[in-house]
Every structure is written in structure tokens, then in C-alpha cells.
Short mmCIF file of C-alpha atoms in Angstrom, two decimals:
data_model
loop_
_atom_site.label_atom_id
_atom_site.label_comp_id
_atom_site.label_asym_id
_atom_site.label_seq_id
_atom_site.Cartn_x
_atom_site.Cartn_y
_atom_site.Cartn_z
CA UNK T 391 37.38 59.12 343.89
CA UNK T 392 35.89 61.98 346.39
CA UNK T 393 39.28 63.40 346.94
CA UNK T 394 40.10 63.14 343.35
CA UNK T 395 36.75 64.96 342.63
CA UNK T 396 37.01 67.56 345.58
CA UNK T 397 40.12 68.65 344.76
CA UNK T 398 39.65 68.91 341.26
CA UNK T 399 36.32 71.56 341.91
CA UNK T 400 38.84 73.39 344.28
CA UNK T 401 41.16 73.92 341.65
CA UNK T 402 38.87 74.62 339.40
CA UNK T 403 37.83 77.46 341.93
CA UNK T 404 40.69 79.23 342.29
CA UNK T 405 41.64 79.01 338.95
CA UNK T 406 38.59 80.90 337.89
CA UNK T 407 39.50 83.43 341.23
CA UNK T 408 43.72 83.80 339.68
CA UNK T 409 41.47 84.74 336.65
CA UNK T 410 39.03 87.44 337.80
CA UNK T 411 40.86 88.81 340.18
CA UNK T 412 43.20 91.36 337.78
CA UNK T 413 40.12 92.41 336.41
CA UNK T 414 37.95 93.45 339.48
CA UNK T 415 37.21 97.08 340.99
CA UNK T 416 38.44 97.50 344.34
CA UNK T 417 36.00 97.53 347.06
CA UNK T 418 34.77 100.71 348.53
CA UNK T 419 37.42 100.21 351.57
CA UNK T 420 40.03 100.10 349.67
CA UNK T 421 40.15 104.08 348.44
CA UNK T 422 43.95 103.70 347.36
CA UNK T 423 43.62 101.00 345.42
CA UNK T 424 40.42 102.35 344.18
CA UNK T 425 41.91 105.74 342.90
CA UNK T 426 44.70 104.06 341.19
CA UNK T 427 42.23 101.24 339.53
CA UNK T 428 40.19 104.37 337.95
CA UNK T 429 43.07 106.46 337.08
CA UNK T 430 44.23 103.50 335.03
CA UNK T 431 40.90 102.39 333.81
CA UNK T 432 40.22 106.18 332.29
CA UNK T 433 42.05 107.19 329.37
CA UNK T 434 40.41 111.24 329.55
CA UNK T 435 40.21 113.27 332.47
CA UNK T 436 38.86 117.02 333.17
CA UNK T 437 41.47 119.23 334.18
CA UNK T 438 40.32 122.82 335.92
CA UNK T 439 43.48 125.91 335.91
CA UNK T 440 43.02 129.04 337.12
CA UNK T 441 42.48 131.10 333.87
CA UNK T 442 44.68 133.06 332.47
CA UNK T 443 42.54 134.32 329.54
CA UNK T 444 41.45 137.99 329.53
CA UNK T 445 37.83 138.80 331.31
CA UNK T 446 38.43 135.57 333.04
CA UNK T 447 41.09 135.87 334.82
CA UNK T 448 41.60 134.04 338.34
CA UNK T 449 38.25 131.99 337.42
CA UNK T 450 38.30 128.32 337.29
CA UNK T 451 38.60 126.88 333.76
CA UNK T 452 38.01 123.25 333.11
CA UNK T 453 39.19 121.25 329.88
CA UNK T 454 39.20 117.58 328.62
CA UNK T 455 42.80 115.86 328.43
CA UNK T 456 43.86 113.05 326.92
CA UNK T 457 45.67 110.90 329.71
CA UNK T 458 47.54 107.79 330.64
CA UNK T 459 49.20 106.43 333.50
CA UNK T 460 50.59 103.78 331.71
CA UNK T 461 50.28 101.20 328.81
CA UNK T 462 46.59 98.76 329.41
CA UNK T 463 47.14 95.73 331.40
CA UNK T 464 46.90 94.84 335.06
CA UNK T 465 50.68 95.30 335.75
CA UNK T 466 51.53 98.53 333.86
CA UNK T 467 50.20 101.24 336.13
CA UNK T 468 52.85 103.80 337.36
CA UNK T 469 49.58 106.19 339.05
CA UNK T 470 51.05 109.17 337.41
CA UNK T 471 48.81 111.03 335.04
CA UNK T 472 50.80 111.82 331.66
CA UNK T 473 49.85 114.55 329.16
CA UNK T 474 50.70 115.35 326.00
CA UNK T 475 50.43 119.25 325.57
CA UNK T 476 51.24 122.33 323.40
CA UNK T 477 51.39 125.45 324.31
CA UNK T 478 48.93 126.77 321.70
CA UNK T 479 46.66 125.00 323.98
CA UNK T 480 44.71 127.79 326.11
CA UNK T 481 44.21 125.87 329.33
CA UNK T 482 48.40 125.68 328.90
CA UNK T 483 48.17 128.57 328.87
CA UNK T 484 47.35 129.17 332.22
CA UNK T 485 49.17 127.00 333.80
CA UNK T 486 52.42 129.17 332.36
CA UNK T 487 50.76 131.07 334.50
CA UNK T 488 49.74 128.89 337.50
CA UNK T 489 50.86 125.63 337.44
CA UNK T 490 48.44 124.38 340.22
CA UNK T 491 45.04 122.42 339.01
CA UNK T 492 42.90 120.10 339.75
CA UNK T 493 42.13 116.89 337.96
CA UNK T 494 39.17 114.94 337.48
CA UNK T 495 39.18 110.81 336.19
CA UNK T 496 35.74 108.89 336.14
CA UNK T 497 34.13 105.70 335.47
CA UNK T 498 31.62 106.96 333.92
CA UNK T 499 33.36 106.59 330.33
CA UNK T 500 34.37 102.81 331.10
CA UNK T 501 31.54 100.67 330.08
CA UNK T 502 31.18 99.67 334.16
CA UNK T 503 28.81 102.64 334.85
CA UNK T 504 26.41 101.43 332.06
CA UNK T 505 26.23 98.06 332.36
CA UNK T 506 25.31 98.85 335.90
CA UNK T 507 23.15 101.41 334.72
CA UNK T 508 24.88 103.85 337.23
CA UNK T 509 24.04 108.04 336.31
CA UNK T 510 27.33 109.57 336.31
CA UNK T 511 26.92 111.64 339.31
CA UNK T 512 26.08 108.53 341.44
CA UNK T 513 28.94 107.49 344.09
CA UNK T 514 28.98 103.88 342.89
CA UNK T 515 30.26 105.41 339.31
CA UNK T 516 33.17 106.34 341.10
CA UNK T 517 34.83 109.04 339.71
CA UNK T 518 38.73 110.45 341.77
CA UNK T 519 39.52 114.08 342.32
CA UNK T 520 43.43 115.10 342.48
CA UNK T 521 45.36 118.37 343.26
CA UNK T 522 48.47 119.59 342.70
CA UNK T 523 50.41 120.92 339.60
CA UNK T 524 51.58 119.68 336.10
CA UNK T 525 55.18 120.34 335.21
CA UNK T 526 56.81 119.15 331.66
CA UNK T 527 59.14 115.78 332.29
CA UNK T 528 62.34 116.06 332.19
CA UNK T 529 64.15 114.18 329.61
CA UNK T 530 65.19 110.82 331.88
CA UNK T 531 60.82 110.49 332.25
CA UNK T 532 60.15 111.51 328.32
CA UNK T 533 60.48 107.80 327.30
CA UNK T 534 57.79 106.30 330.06
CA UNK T 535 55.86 109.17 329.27
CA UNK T 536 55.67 108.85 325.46
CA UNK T 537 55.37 104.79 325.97
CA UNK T 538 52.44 105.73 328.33
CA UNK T 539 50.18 107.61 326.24
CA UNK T 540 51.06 106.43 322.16
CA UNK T 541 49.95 102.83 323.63
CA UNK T 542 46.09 104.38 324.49
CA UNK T 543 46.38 107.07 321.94
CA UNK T 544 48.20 106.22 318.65
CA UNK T 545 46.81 108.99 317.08
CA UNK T 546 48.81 111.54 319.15
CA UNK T 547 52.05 110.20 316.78
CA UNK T 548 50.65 112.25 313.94
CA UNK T 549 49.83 115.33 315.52
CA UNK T 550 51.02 118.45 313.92
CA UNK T 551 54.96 118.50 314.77
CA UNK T 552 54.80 122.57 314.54
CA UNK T 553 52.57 122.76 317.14
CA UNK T 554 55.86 121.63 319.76
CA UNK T 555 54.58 119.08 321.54
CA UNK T 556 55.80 118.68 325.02
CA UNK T 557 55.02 115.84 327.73
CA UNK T 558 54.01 116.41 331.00
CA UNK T 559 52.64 115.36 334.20
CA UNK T 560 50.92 115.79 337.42
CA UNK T 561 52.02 115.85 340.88
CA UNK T 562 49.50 114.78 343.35
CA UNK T 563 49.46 116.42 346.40
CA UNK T 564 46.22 115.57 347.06
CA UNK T 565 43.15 112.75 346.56
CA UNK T 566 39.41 112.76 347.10
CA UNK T 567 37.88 109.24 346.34
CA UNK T 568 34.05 109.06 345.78
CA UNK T 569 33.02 105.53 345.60
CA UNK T 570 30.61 105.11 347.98
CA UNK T 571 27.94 106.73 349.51
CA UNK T 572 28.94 108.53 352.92
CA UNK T 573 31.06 111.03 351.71
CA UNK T 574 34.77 111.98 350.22
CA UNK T 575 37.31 109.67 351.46
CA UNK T 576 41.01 111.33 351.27
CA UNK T 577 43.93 109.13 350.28
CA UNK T 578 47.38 110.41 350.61
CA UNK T 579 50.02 110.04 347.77
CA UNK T 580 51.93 108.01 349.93
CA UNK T 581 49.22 105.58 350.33
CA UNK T 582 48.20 105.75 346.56
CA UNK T 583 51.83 105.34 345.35
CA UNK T 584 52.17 102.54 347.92
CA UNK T 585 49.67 100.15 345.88
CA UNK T 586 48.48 98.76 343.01
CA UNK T 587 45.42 99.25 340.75
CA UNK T 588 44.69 95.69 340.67
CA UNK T 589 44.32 92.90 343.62
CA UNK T 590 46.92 90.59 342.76
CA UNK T 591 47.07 86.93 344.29
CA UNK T 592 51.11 87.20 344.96
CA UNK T 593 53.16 84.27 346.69
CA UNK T 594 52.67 86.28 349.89
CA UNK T 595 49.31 86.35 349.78
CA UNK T 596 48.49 83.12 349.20
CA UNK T 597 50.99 82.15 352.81
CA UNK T 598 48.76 84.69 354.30
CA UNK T 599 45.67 82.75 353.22
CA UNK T 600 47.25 79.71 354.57
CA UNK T 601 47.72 81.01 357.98
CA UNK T 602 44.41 82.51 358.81
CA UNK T 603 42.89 79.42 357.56
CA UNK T 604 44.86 77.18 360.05
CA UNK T 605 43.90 79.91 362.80
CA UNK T 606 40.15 80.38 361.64
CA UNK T 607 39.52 76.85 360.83
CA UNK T 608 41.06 74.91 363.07
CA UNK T 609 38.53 72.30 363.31
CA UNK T 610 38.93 70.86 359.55
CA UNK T 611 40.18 68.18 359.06
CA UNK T 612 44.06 66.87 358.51
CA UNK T 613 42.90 65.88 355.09
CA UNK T 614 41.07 69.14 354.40
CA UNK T 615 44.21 70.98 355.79
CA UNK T 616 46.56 68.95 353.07
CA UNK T 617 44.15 69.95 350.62
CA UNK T 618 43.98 73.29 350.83
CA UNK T 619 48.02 73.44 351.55
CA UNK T 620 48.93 71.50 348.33
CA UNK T 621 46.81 73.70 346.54
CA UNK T 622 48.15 77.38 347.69
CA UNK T 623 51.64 75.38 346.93
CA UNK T 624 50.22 75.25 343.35
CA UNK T 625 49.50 78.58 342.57
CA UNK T 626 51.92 80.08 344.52
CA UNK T 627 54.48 78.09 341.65
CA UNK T 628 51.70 79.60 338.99
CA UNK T 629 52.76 83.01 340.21
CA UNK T 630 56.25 82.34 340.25
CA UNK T 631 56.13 81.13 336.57
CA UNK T 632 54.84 84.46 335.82
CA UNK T 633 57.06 86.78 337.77
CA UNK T 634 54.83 88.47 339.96
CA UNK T 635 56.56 89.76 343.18
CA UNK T 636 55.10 90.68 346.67
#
């Protein structure tokens, strides 16, 4: 009856952690992950060019852009900011001009920042700088693009077909994360491409579990051992059945 009972409140427990984990934020150590968790979260995002407009010329110029990365879910993140732009559109305009520009995705316009009551311009409202330049897709890219941003914003379908809509994107070159307080981290593209937005509990991780627990705590028992051993067995099937990959 104890076993019976013990394991069933272990299960229990890390059914409710395969749950929540998808849906956490990163920790503030984890600034890759973090950038790509708030790029995906945000579906807006300030871009600044180097304007192009008369009397301003060579001055910064910031703008609000629709965005995705991606249709919503957990698995769907590619980490590349999509646009969909016209040229009528003045900060476009500029970057005819200049492609280089900066962009700008916070949490601040998730609910996460006010339920925490967090002001915008506090560190835990993190918020992810990027630099580097936006370029129209070419034609192979067109379809993830379009599939990325009519999923978050229908309404872009019926936009004005005169206006000659284009999509494009932006190459990171580089990352600032501010999640914390301390300071900028700086996250190369190779580590942000390199990872996910989401923790994931994959086969692999759950071996990995396994192991530090037999190094760790050694001093369980056998029965504790077979316990915890049948039940990474169990989800690491779970994860099978639903095709997640290391």
C-alpha cells in the first residue's frame, strides 16, 4: 500500500512538472533561452533605422512592427523575427537606404509583467535588444514567413494588396539580454540559434536526471532507486509518443 501510494504522488509530480514546464520563463542564467522565450512570447517589437527622411537624416528613428517568429505553441519557434512590410512605409524607407537596425521585443506587453506588477523598465520585465539588418526573403523562406505571421496576425490577409506587400526578416548579428539585475548579458546567434524558447523534458534529459541522481544520491535506497528508474522509463515513452527529439 505505501509503495502503491508513493509512487502514485511521484507520478502525480512529474506529471504536473511535463505540464508546466513548456510554459515557464527561463531563468535569468539561461540568456539564450531567455531571448528566444521573449522573442516568441512578443508578437510587436520597436524597430530603430537610421532615417532617411529629410531634416532627419542619419538620426535614429524608432517604429512599432508587427512580428513573429513563428506560429504560438511551445515547439514552433524558428528565433527569426518576420515582418510584413511595404514600402510606403517610412521607416522602409530608410532601410532602402540602410539596411542595418536595431530591434527591440519586451515582456512588458505579455500579461507576465502585470501580474507581477513589474514597471516596464524593470530588469525582471525582461525585454531583448538585437542588431543587425532586415532583408526581404527570398522566395524558398516566403511560405514560413507568411505561415509565421497570418497565424498571430490574421488581419494582415486583408491588407490593401496595392500597397505591395513584401516579407522580410532580420539577421541577428547581435543580442543584449536584460533579465536581471547586474547588467546586459550578450548572447551570440550561435548560442541563441542553438536552443529553444522553451525547457523541454526530452528522452535525454530525463537519462541525464537518472544519472546524477545515482551519483548525488547514492545512499537511497534499492527500492527508492527502482522507483525513480521505472518512472523516468515512463515519461521518457510519454515523450516518445509525442515526438519530441533531443
Amino acid at each position: 500500500m505505501f509503495r502503491f501510494q508513493l509512487g502514485s504522488a511521484v507520478a502525480v509530480l512529474l506529471l504536473l512538472l511535463l505540464l508546466t514546464a513548456d510554459g515557464a520563463i527561463p531563468p535569468p542564467e539561461d540568456a539564450a533561452r531567455m531571448a528566444r522565450f521573449v522573442l516568441h512570447t512578443c508578437d510587436w517589437g520597436a524597430l530603430a533605422t537610421l532615417s532617411a527622411q529629410e531634416g532627419l537624416r542619419g538620426s535614429p528613428f524608432a517604429n512599432i512592427f508587427s512580428l513573429s517568429d513563428g506560429p504560438p505553441g511551445p515547439l514552433s519557434g524558428s528565433g527569426i523575427p518576420y515582418f510584413y512590410l511595404t514600402d510606403m512605409e517610412i521607416s522602409v524607407q530608410d532601410l532602402e537606404i540602410n539596411s542595418n537596425a536595431s530591434l527591440t521585443v519586451s515582456l512588458a506587453q505579455t500579461p507576465y509583467c502585470k501580474k507581477h506588477r513589474y514597471d516596464p523598465q524593470n530588469p525582471l520585465c525582461a525585454h531583448i535588444i538585437f542588431s543587425g539588418n532586415v532583408v526581404k526573403v527570398n522566395d524558398s523562406e516566403a511560405g514560413l514567413a507568411k505561415k509565421a505571421l497570418f497565424s498571430r496576425h490574421p488581419e494582415m490577409e486583408s491588407w490593401p494588396k496595392d500597397h505591395n506587400w513584401f516579407f522580410a526578416k532580420f539577421n541577428i548579428t547581435y543580442i543584449w539580454v536584460l533579465d536581471y539585475f547586474g547588467g546586459l548579458k550578450i548572447v551570440t546567434p550561435e548560442e541563441y540559434y542553438n536552443i529553444k524558447p522553451y525547457f523541454t523534458l526530452t528522452p535525454c534529459r530525463w537519462k541525464k536526471i537518472l544519472a546524477d541522481a545515482d551519483t548525488q544520491m547514492n545512499y537511497l535506497s534499492c527500492f527508492m532507486k527502482d522507483l525513480f528508474f521505472n518512472m523516468c522509463c515512463t515519461a521518457e515513452l510519454i515523450m516518445k509518443k509525442i515526438t519530441l527529439r533531443c
